């Protein structure tokens, strides 16, 4: 091969290599951008309304909490588990070794959440590991009602205190606390002289929380949608669609917003509802986020990894 031909061949090979390298990096850049922006494009309120989801669980039976992490928990800005012992997958905050008292775990977990995440999130969702939550609908409700994290407010499903006849929020379907409300709760709970906010182990969580929050000026606000349909559901779905909550006497008697029908009116933008068996988390996640209905806009989701 003559010298000029060698030079041309060498330049030709350099050009091919350069083209391949350029194509490789451009492709990777596009793929990386799509993956990193995926969670933001799916929910336009993801960055505007930042939610920490706190899941207290029994460390002796962590399966349900793990199902939360593998499904809907991926839609929270921050996902915090609180348990009585360490766990490699859940990586929980452990306030009291070997503790299974749910209210103790919640109370310590809420204060921990404020101390370490108050600068990263605006709202704190406390929910049971046996519940399925649609965090996008929570952000929508907050945005639609123009709630602000600087307001001392909290909301969820309201029950009636049979003594005072005031509403309080049950923990069965979860509840949401604003950053300002949690700041007041944390500061008051640390004050040993504040008897209204002393922690009582084994006490009814909803009543104990209400006792302290009302003392520091935190108010309950509306959690229902514009049609007065419930978004936080304290019972499993079969009671809604099969036998109705007339068969759950405590709920019929204690629900704060009485309805004439035999079922709780469910919002089309439900936020939290109970599941009967933990593995149903996968079923609900598929139907809420993954299933495509012909003739309707496709609702995409972050990648589903059961």
XYZ file of C-alpha atoms in Angstrom, residues 11-261:
251
model
C -7.934 9.048 8.243
C -10.927 6.974 7.174
C -10.543 4.676 10.191
C -10.177 7.652 12.529
C -13.384 9.114 11.128
C -15.284 5.856 11.725
C -14.013 5.547 15.294
C -14.890 9.176 16.000
C -18.421 8.683 14.645
C -18.978 5.569 16.761
C -17.718 7.266 19.924
C -19.918 10.308 19.293
C -22.969 8.138 18.687
C -22.303 6.152 21.870
C -22.056 9.192 24.138
C -25.065 10.905 22.559
C -27.191 7.803 23.060
C -26.111 7.435 26.689
C -26.790 11.111 27.370
C -30.328 10.846 26.018
C -31.052 7.692 27.985
C -29.634 9.184 31.187
C -31.703 12.346 30.821
C -34.888 10.373 30.286
C -34.262 8.182 33.329
C -33.315 11.051 35.620
C -36.339 13.138 34.601
C -38.834 10.284 34.630
C -40.206 10.841 38.123
C -40.605 14.565 37.464
C -42.457 14.277 34.150
C -44.923 11.738 35.573
C -46.126 14.048 38.340
C -45.879 17.790 37.613
C -46.299 18.473 41.344
C -43.432 16.196 42.416
C -40.973 19.033 43.077
C -43.556 21.633 44.103
C -45.216 19.516 46.802
C -42.612 17.328 48.469
C -43.931 14.466 50.572
C -42.200 12.283 53.140
C -43.972 8.964 53.641
C -43.409 7.430 57.072
C -44.216 3.753 57.600
C -44.107 2.332 61.152
C -43.976 -1.451 61.148
C -43.519 -4.522 63.333
C -39.896 -5.581 62.953
C -40.929 -9.197 63.566
C -43.116 -9.122 60.450
C -41.558 -6.730 57.927
C -43.024 -8.206 54.732
C -45.854 -5.695 54.335
C -43.454 -2.775 54.728
C -41.201 -4.290 52.075
C -44.125 -4.508 49.671
C -44.708 -0.792 50.236
C -41.093 -0.022 49.342
C -41.302 -2.112 46.170
C -44.555 -0.521 44.969
C -46.188 2.798 45.814
C -43.424 3.927 48.188
C -41.290 4.779 45.163
C -43.577 7.722 44.455
C -42.712 9.547 47.697
C -40.004 12.208 47.728
C -38.633 10.602 50.888
C -39.556 7.149 52.209
C -38.898 6.555 55.909
C -39.483 3.289 57.761
C -39.599 3.137 61.552
C -39.153 -0.179 63.350
C -37.773 -1.898 66.413
C -34.718 -3.482 64.795
C -32.407 -3.084 61.814
C -33.360 -4.429 58.393
C -31.102 -4.613 55.355
C -33.780 -3.752 52.796
C -35.877 -1.236 54.694
C -32.991 0.542 56.476
C -35.357 1.833 59.182
C -34.929 4.426 61.867
C -34.868 2.459 65.136
C -35.869 4.719 68.063
C -36.327 1.940 70.636
C -34.670 -1.465 70.223
C -37.193 -4.345 70.018
C -40.152 -1.981 70.375
C -43.433 -3.083 68.844
C -45.593 -0.334 70.373
C -46.909 1.384 67.267
C -47.647 4.758 68.846
C -44.140 4.941 70.353
C -42.616 4.212 66.953
C -44.840 6.830 65.321
C -44.213 9.517 67.914
C -40.440 9.064 67.793
C -40.538 8.706 64.022
C -42.407 11.966 63.518
C -39.879 13.922 65.573
C -37.002 12.205 63.751
C -38.609 13.046 60.402
C -38.823 16.724 61.306
C -35.283 16.948 62.683
C -33.634 15.342 59.667
C -35.934 16.064 56.716
C -37.723 19.363 57.399
C -35.481 21.128 54.885
C -36.159 18.506 52.193
C -39.952 18.065 52.319
C -43.130 20.055 52.896
C -45.613 17.428 54.059
C -45.426 14.289 56.194
C -47.683 11.336 55.384
C -47.910 8.753 58.155
C -49.513 5.558 56.893
C -49.790 1.915 57.888
C -47.814 -0.751 55.997
C -51.205 -2.378 55.330
C -52.362 0.638 53.317
C -51.926 1.553 49.678
C -51.352 5.256 49.031
C -51.557 7.214 45.782
C -49.147 10.047 46.511
C -49.964 11.875 43.270
C -53.567 12.299 44.451
C -52.316 13.648 47.773
C -50.267 16.284 45.976
C -53.301 17.119 43.833
C -55.551 17.617 46.876
C -52.982 19.841 48.595
C -52.554 21.911 45.440
C -56.279 22.147 44.703
C -57.137 23.298 48.218
C -54.140 25.612 48.248
C -52.809 24.237 51.503
C -49.379 25.535 52.453
C -46.670 23.783 54.525
C -46.363 26.968 56.583
C -49.924 26.520 57.857
C -50.373 24.605 61.154
C -52.748 21.976 59.735
C -53.241 18.243 59.378
C -55.876 16.048 57.751
C -57.119 12.511 57.144
C -60.264 10.479 57.846
C -62.230 12.102 60.668
C -63.833 10.214 63.542
C -65.899 11.703 66.348
C -64.718 11.793 69.956
C -67.672 10.291 71.822
C -66.982 12.459 74.888
C -66.274 15.885 73.391
C -67.979 15.250 70.014
C -65.017 16.910 68.335
C -63.410 15.385 65.247
C -60.043 13.692 65.406
C -57.985 11.969 62.719
C -57.739 8.193 62.807
C -54.435 6.547 62.034
C -56.126 3.563 60.329
C -56.084 5.217 56.917
C -53.119 7.502 57.529
C -52.887 11.250 57.958
C -50.892 14.185 56.638
C -49.136 16.823 58.751
C -47.754 20.100 57.435
C -44.163 21.071 58.155
C -45.270 23.871 60.476
C -47.634 21.580 62.381
C -44.896 19.003 62.848
C -42.479 21.702 63.998
C -44.916 22.702 66.733
C -45.553 19.098 67.682
C -41.836 18.284 67.878
C -41.003 21.289 70.022
C -43.936 20.697 72.360
C -43.165 16.975 72.727
C -39.601 17.759 73.797
C -40.840 20.042 76.581
C -41.243 17.943 79.770
C -43.390 20.695 81.272
C -45.986 20.428 78.517
C -48.377 17.857 79.952
C -50.695 17.968 76.927
C -47.919 16.607 74.723
C -46.393 14.004 77.000
C -46.188 10.663 75.227
C -48.420 7.931 76.646
C -47.288 4.505 75.498
C -50.132 2.299 74.354
C -52.575 5.205 74.137
C -54.920 5.695 71.151
C -52.721 7.397 68.576
C -55.367 9.582 66.964
C -56.615 10.937 70.295
C -53.157 11.467 71.740
C -51.994 13.267 68.607
C -55.115 15.449 68.572
C -54.619 16.330 72.245
C -51.149 17.715 71.567
C -51.757 19.293 68.160
C -54.874 21.152 69.281
C -52.926 22.420 72.309
C -50.289 24.011 70.047
C -52.814 25.541 67.649
C -52.834 22.965 64.861
C -56.187 22.614 63.113
C -57.869 19.778 61.244
C -58.690 20.730 57.655
C -60.798 19.118 54.953
C -59.506 15.925 53.356
C -62.563 15.159 51.226
C -62.790 16.102 47.566
C -65.013 18.798 46.063
C -67.981 16.395 46.112
C -67.460 15.619 49.824
C -66.273 12.118 48.974
C -63.648 10.551 51.199
C -60.039 10.313 50.049
C -58.711 8.473 53.127
C -60.451 5.124 53.621
C -60.052 3.288 56.959
C -61.530 -0.044 55.813
C -60.721 -2.552 53.087
C -62.342 -2.185 49.688
C -64.631 -5.205 49.987
C -66.650 -3.415 52.672
C -67.201 -0.537 50.285
C -68.411 -2.593 47.372
C -69.945 -5.723 48.918
C -71.464 -5.417 52.386
C -71.044 -1.709 53.110
C -69.925 -0.123 56.341
C -73.279 -0.660 58.019
C -71.660 -3.957 58.994
C -68.861 -2.086 60.797
C -70.797 -0.592 63.690
C -67.888 1.329 65.197
C -67.266 3.132 61.920
C -70.921 3.898 61.289
C -71.257 5.283 64.826
C -67.963 7.161 65.015
C -67.504 8.587 61.532
C -67.646 12.373 61.807
C -69.164 13.039 58.392
C -72.391 11.021 58.511
C -73.831 9.825 55.195
C -77.299 8.384 54.487
C -76.011 5.523 52.350
